[in-house]
Structure formats: C-alpha cells, structure tokens
C-alpha cells in the first residue's frame, strides 16, 4: 500500500480543525491521505470545517479504540465514519423541524435591499464600517447609512442585534 493512500487519525484539541486538515491534505497531492479527525470539540462548525477540508471521518474524544480502528479501516476502504453523536445531530438538522429563529430571521430580511443584505452579512461577520466600505467598494458614510437603515427596517437598536439576526438567518 502506498503511503499516500494510508488513512491517518488526526488528533485535534484546538480550534483549527479545518486548518490542520488542510495541512495534512496538500492541494497538489494526486492521492491525498484519508483523514479521520479525533476531536475534543463537539461543535457542528468544527465538524463541518473538517469535512469541507477533506476529512472523511470525525470522532469525538470519547470514541473507543475499536471505533477509532473502525474509522481508519473505513477511511482506507473509501467509506466515511462520523461519531454517533455527530451523526444524530446532522440527521436532526436535515430531518427535524425547521428552526423557528431562522425562519423568522429570513422573513424579516425580506424588507432589506440586496446591498443592505450584503452590509448586514458583513456586520454579522464582525467587520467595522471601514472594512465593510473597503470590501463592498462603498464610502464609509454610505455604509453608515445602510447600517442605520438596516437597524430601522428591522427594528433593532444596535449592531450586536443585527449581527445575531444575520447569524440566525444564515448570512454570516
């Protein structure tokens, strides 16, 4: 078996799971290794980042030695394996009832123009007015006007509420 086709188990104990997977999976590799991430973080965003960056499996730190071995064998065989807890949450997200906060946030955003939505997404990502202006090729005064209109249209009192709403709507 070639070294590049071996599965590896990447132990993850910091917030850079996706970055670590990227380092293990070089972009120019013809047959990159198959990575299974072992993580202490039971957070969907880390799972999604690892999977988007090429991991074929994610196990939580409480996985047994047998589960770890099975995950590596599965990866080597071309299959994927997720921790049962992660699988349960993913299934619930795809089959469960819609999130009422998201539905409400999306409904509220219908009052905004396209440019206001872009500004709101940038606010949701934590950007300051100057950075938003540079990013969207607007003057800082125009960004301030858009932010004021967003707050008024959505009946919000500050940028923090706007950022939360953007997150709930899936903009950021």
PDB file of C-alpha atoms in Angstrom:
ATOM      1  CA  UNK A   1       0.000   0.000   0.000  1.00  0.00           C
ATOM      2  CA  UNK A   2       1.354   3.429  -0.928  1.00  0.00           C
ATOM      3  CA  UNK A   3       1.997   5.887   1.879  1.00  0.00           C
ATOM      4  CA  UNK A   4      -0.336   8.432   0.235  1.00  0.00           C
ATOM      5  CA  UNK A   5      -3.247   6.002   0.368  1.00  0.00           C
ATOM      6  CA  UNK A   6      -2.938   5.217   4.074  1.00  0.00           C
ATOM      7  CA  UNK A   7      -5.544   6.622   6.401  1.00  0.00           C
ATOM      8  CA  UNK A   8      -4.382   8.724   9.265  1.00  0.00           C
ATOM      9  CA  UNK A   9      -6.028   9.679  12.518  1.00  0.00           C
ATOM     10  CA  UNK A  10      -5.587  13.358  13.302  1.00  0.00           C
ATOM     11  CA  UNK A  11      -5.972  14.220  16.961  1.00  0.00           C
ATOM     12  CA  UNK A  12      -7.498  17.641  17.340  1.00  0.00           C
ATOM     13  CA  UNK A  13      -7.563  19.641  20.541  1.00  0.00           C
ATOM     14  CA  UNK A  14      -7.538  23.208  19.253  1.00  0.00           C
ATOM     15  CA  UNK A  15      -9.974  25.338  17.291  1.00  0.00           C
ATOM     16  CA  UNK A  16      -8.091  24.949  13.993  1.00  0.00           C
ATOM     17  CA  UNK A  17      -9.510  21.582  12.892  1.00  0.00           C
ATOM     18  CA  UNK A  18     -10.072  22.678   9.310  1.00  0.00           C
ATOM     19  CA  UNK A  19      -6.641  24.281   9.068  1.00  0.00           C
ATOM     20  CA  UNK A  20      -4.993  21.133  10.411  1.00  0.00           C
ATOM     21  CA  UNK A  21      -6.824  19.005   7.875  1.00  0.00           C
ATOM     22  CA  UNK A  22      -5.710  21.384   5.108  1.00  0.00           C
ATOM     23  CA  UNK A  23      -2.083  20.961   6.210  1.00  0.00           C
ATOM     24  CA  UNK A  24      -2.427  17.179   6.099  1.00  0.00           C
ATOM     25  CA  UNK A  25      -4.157  17.282   2.714  1.00  0.00           C
ATOM     26  CA  UNK A  26      -1.860  19.123   0.298  1.00  0.00           C
ATOM     27  CA  UNK A  27      -3.734  20.650  -2.637  1.00  0.00           C
ATOM     28  CA  UNK A  28      -1.371  19.172  -5.211  1.00  0.00           C
ATOM     29  CA  UNK A  29      -1.457  15.584  -3.952  1.00  0.00           C
ATOM     30  CA  UNK A  30      -2.687  13.112  -6.559  1.00  0.00           C
ATOM     31  CA  UNK A  31      -3.935  10.753  -3.849  1.00  0.00           C
ATOM     32  CA  UNK A  32      -4.111  12.681  -0.585  1.00  0.00           C
ATOM     33  CA  UNK A  33      -4.261  10.731   2.670  1.00  0.00           C
ATOM     34  CA  UNK A  34      -7.685   9.981   4.094  1.00  0.00           C
ATOM     35  CA  UNK A  35      -8.049  11.860   7.357  1.00  0.00           C
ATOM     36  CA  UNK A  36     -10.185  10.969  10.352  1.00  0.00           C
ATOM     37  CA  UNK A  37     -10.299  13.775  12.919  1.00  0.00           C
ATOM     38  CA  UNK A  38     -10.354  12.899  16.611  1.00  0.00           C
ATOM     39  CA  UNK A  39     -11.589  15.977  18.435  1.00  0.00           C
ATOM     40  CA  UNK A  40     -12.396  17.179  21.916  1.00  0.00           C
ATOM     41  CA  UNK A  41     -14.844  19.705  20.461  1.00  0.00           C
ATOM     42  CA  UNK A  42     -18.397  18.506  19.882  1.00  0.00           C
ATOM     43  CA  UNK A  43     -19.337  21.524  17.774  1.00  0.00           C
ATOM     44  CA  UNK A  44     -21.026  21.401  14.373  1.00  0.00           C
ATOM     45  CA  UNK A  45     -18.856  24.188  12.947  1.00  0.00           C
ATOM     46  CA  UNK A  46     -15.670  22.176  13.610  1.00  0.00           C
ATOM     47  CA  UNK A  47     -17.195  19.059  12.079  1.00  0.00           C
ATOM     48  CA  UNK A  48     -18.323  20.995   9.002  1.00  0.00           C
ATOM     49  CA  UNK A  49     -14.931  22.700   8.626  1.00  0.00           C
ATOM     50  CA  UNK A  50     -13.067  19.401   8.876  1.00  0.00           C
ATOM     51  CA  UNK A  51     -15.363  17.706   6.346  1.00  0.00           C
ATOM     52  CA  UNK A  52     -15.210  20.654   3.937  1.00  0.00           C
ATOM     53  CA  UNK A  53     -11.431  20.475   4.076  1.00  0.00           C
ATOM     54  CA  UNK A  54     -11.302  16.814   3.147  1.00  0.00           C
ATOM     55  CA  UNK A  55     -11.644  14.780   6.332  1.00  0.00           C
ATOM     56  CA  UNK A  56     -13.560  11.548   5.753  1.00  0.00           C
ATOM     57  CA  UNK A  57     -14.414  10.990   9.368  1.00  0.00           C
ATOM     58  CA  UNK A  58     -14.887  12.757  12.677  1.00  0.00           C
ATOM     59  CA  UNK A  59     -14.810  11.058  16.053  1.00  0.00           C
ATOM     60  CA  UNK A  60     -15.191  12.623  19.471  1.00  0.00           C
ATOM     61  CA  UNK A  61     -12.606  12.135  22.207  1.00  0.00           C
ATOM     62  CA  UNK A  62     -14.774   9.557  23.965  1.00  0.00           C
ATOM     63  CA  UNK A  63     -14.526   7.155  20.999  1.00  0.00           C
ATOM     64  CA  UNK A  64     -13.336   3.693  21.904  1.00  0.00           C
ATOM     65  CA  UNK A  65     -10.200   2.141  20.466  1.00  0.00           C
ATOM     66  CA  UNK A  66     -12.437  -0.140  18.417  1.00  0.00           C
ATOM     67  CA  UNK A  67     -14.317   2.851  16.953  1.00  0.00           C
ATOM     68  CA  UNK A  68     -11.029   4.547  16.096  1.00  0.00           C
ATOM     69  CA  UNK A  69      -9.723   1.441  14.373  1.00  0.00           C
ATOM     70  CA  UNK A  70     -13.013   1.016  12.509  1.00  0.00           C
ATOM     71  CA  UNK A  71     -12.889   4.665  11.389  1.00  0.00           C
ATOM     72  CA  UNK A  72      -9.365   4.263   9.996  1.00  0.00           C
ATOM     73  CA  UNK A  73     -10.287   0.994   8.256  1.00  0.00           C
ATOM     74  CA  UNK A  74     -13.443   2.622   6.850  1.00  0.00           C
ATOM     75  CA  UNK A  75     -11.462   5.596   5.552  1.00  0.00           C
ATOM     76  CA  UNK A  76      -8.875   3.305   3.974  1.00  0.00           C
ATOM     77  CA  UNK A  77     -11.715   1.422   2.277  1.00  0.00           C
ATOM     78  CA  UNK A  78     -13.198   4.598   0.842  1.00  0.00           C
ATOM     79  CA  UNK A  79     -16.009   4.996   3.349  1.00  0.00           C
ATOM     80  CA  UNK A  80     -16.695   7.732   5.880  1.00  0.00           C
ATOM     81  CA  UNK A  81     -17.397   7.476   9.578  1.00  0.00           C
ATOM     82  CA  UNK A  82     -18.832  10.007  11.974  1.00  0.00           C
ATOM     83  CA  UNK A  83     -19.248   9.802  15.708  1.00  0.00           C
ATOM     84  CA  UNK A  84     -22.767   8.635  16.644  1.00  0.00           C
ATOM     85  CA  UNK A  85     -23.420  11.970  18.424  1.00  0.00           C
ATOM     86  CA  UNK A  86     -22.385  13.934  15.326  1.00  0.00           C
ATOM     87  CA  UNK A  87     -24.479  11.707  13.062  1.00  0.00           C
ATOM     88  CA  UNK A  88     -27.527  12.156  15.294  1.00  0.00           C
ATOM     89  CA  UNK A  89     -27.237  15.966  15.183  1.00  0.00           C
ATOM     90  CA  UNK A  90     -26.702  16.019  11.412  1.00  0.00           C
ATOM     91  CA  UNK A  91     -29.732  13.800  10.866  1.00  0.00           C
ATOM     92  CA  UNK A  92     -31.823  16.025  13.112  1.00  0.00           C
ATOM     93  CA  UNK A  93     -30.715  19.124  11.174  1.00  0.00           C
ATOM     94  CA  UNK A  94     -31.782  17.577   7.882  1.00  0.00           C
ATOM     95  CA  UNK A  95     -34.944  15.808   9.015  1.00  0.00           C
ATOM     96  CA  UNK A  96     -36.036  17.766  12.073  1.00  0.00           C
ATOM     97  CA  UNK A  97     -38.434  20.626  12.169  1.00  0.00           C
ATOM     98  CA  UNK A  98     -37.190  23.943  10.820  1.00  0.00           C
ATOM     99  CA  UNK A  99     -35.559  26.331  13.262  1.00  0.00           C
ATOM    100  CA  UNK A 100     -38.190  28.986  14.067  1.00  0.00           C
ATOM    101  CA  UNK A 101     -35.462  31.578  14.741  1.00  0.00           C
ATOM    102  CA  UNK A 102     -34.059  31.058  11.264  1.00  0.00           C
ATOM    103  CA  UNK A 103     -37.475  31.235   9.632  1.00  0.00           C
ATOM    104  CA  UNK A 104     -38.261  34.477  11.487  1.00  0.00           C
ATOM    105  CA  UNK A 105     -34.861  35.990  10.655  1.00  0.00           C
ATOM    106  CA  UNK A 106     -35.177  35.126   6.949  1.00  0.00           C
ATOM    107  CA  UNK A 107     -38.704  36.556   6.885  1.00  0.00           C
ATOM    108  CA  UNK A 108     -37.503  39.799   8.484  1.00  0.00           C
ATOM    109  CA  UNK A 109     -34.661  40.160   5.968  1.00  0.00           C
ATOM    110  CA  UNK A 110     -37.153  40.342   3.108  1.00  0.00           C
ATOM    111  CA  UNK A 111     -37.550  44.057   3.957  1.00  0.00           C
ATOM    112  CA  UNK A 112     -33.917  44.730   3.014  1.00  0.00           C
ATOM    113  CA  UNK A 113     -32.408  45.606  -0.356  1.00  0.00           C
ATOM    114  CA  UNK A 114     -29.669  43.427  -1.806  1.00  0.00           C
ATOM    115  CA  UNK A 115     -26.962  45.895  -0.785  1.00  0.00           C
ATOM    116  CA  UNK A 116     -28.383  46.133   2.751  1.00  0.00           C
ATOM    117  CA  UNK A 117     -28.225  42.341   2.979  1.00  0.00           C
ATOM    118  CA  UNK A 118     -24.563  42.449   1.913  1.00  0.00           C
ATOM    119  CA  UNK A 119     -23.840  45.074   4.571  1.00  0.00           C
ATOM    120  CA  UNK A 120     -25.757  43.070   7.187  1.00  0.00           C
ATOM    121  CA  UNK A 121     -23.759  39.941   6.307  1.00  0.00           C
ATOM    122  CA  UNK A 122     -20.533  41.899   6.808  1.00  0.00           C
ATOM    123  CA  UNK A 123     -21.820  43.264  10.136  1.00  0.00           C
ATOM    124  CA  UNK A 124     -22.668  39.683  11.094  1.00  0.00           C
ATOM    125  CA  UNK A 125     -19.089  38.679  10.287  1.00  0.00           C
ATOM    126  CA  UNK A 126     -17.890  41.335  12.730  1.00  0.00           C
ATOM    127  CA  UNK A 127     -16.499  43.853  10.250  1.00  0.00           C
ATOM    128  CA  UNK A 128     -16.244  47.538  11.130  1.00  0.00           C
ATOM    129  CA  UNK A 129     -17.766  50.182   8.842  1.00  0.00           C
ATOM    130  CA  UNK A 130     -14.378  50.996   7.311  1.00  0.00           C
ATOM    131  CA  UNK A 131     -13.734  47.347   6.441  1.00  0.00           C
ATOM    132  CA  UNK A 132     -17.243  46.953   5.023  1.00  0.00           C
ATOM    133  CA  UNK A 133     -16.726  50.070   2.909  1.00  0.00           C
ATOM    134  CA  UNK A 134     -13.479  48.701   1.511  1.00  0.00           C
ATOM    135  CA  UNK A 135     -14.916  45.241   0.944  1.00  0.00           C
ATOM    136  CA  UNK A 136     -18.070  46.463  -0.846  1.00  0.00           C
ATOM    137  CA  UNK A 137     -16.456  49.424  -2.634  1.00  0.00           C
ATOM    138  CA  UNK A 138     -18.589  51.980  -0.810  1.00  0.00           C
ATOM    139  CA  UNK A 139     -17.782  55.110   1.132  1.00  0.00           C
ATOM    140  CA  UNK A 140     -17.806  54.770   4.897  1.00  0.00           C
ATOM    141  CA  UNK A 141     -20.670  57.299   5.038  1.00  0.00           C
ATOM    142  CA  UNK A 142     -22.715  55.087   2.697  1.00  0.00           C
ATOM    143  CA  UNK A 143     -22.058  52.069   4.910  1.00  0.00           C
ATOM    144  CA  UNK A 144     -23.192  54.037   7.974  1.00  0.00           C
ATOM    145  CA  UNK A 145     -26.376  54.998   6.121  1.00  0.00           C
ATOM    146  CA  UNK A 146     -27.010  51.360   5.183  1.00  0.00           C
ATOM    147  CA  UNK A 147     -26.436  50.222   8.787  1.00  0.00           C
ATOM    148  CA  UNK A 148     -28.849  52.899  10.077  1.00  0.00           C
ATOM    149  CA  UNK A 149     -31.497  51.838   7.553  1.00  0.00           C
ATOM    150  CA  UNK A 150     -30.985  48.157   8.428  1.00  0.00           C
ATOM    151  CA  UNK A 151     -31.462  48.885  12.122  1.00  0.00           C
ATOM    152  CA  UNK A 152     -34.577  50.940  11.429  1.00  0.00           C
ATOM    153  CA  UNK A 153     -36.159  48.471   8.973  1.00  0.00           C
ATOM    154  CA  UNK A 154     -35.520  45.503  11.247  1.00  0.00           C
ATOM    155  CA  UNK A 155     -36.441  47.396  14.432  1.00  0.00           C
ATOM    156  CA  UNK A 156     -33.069  46.732  16.020  1.00  0.00           C
ATOM    157  CA  UNK A 157     -31.252  49.003  18.448  1.00  0.00           C
ATOM    158  CA  UNK A 158     -27.599  48.128  17.773  1.00  0.00           C
ATOM    159  CA  UNK A 159     -25.069  46.259  15.625  1.00  0.00           C
ATOM    160  CA  UNK A 160     -24.921  43.330  18.031  1.00  0.00           C
ATOM    161  CA  UNK A 161     -28.616  42.617  17.483  1.00  0.00           C
ATOM    162  CA  UNK A 162     -28.045  42.973  13.734  1.00  0.00           C
ATOM    163  CA  UNK A 163     -25.140  40.514  13.864  1.00  0.00           C
ATOM    164  CA  UNK A 164     -27.236  37.997  15.808  1.00  0.00           C
ATOM    165  CA  UNK A 165     -30.065  38.313  13.296  1.00  0.00           C
ATOM    166  CA  UNK A 166     -27.613  37.846  10.420  1.00  0.00           C
ATOM    167  CA  UNK A 167     -26.305  34.697  12.067  1.00  0.00           C
ATOM    168  CA  UNK A 168     -29.816  33.312  12.655  1.00  0.00           C
ATOM    169  CA  UNK A 169     -30.674  33.968   9.001  1.00  0.00           C
ATOM    170  CA  UNK A 170     -27.534  32.181   7.831  1.00  0.00           C
ATOM    171  CA  UNK A 171     -25.875  35.277   6.355  1.00  0.00           C
ATOM    172  CA  UNK A 172     -22.758  35.014   8.472  1.00  0.00           C
TER     173      UNK A 172
END
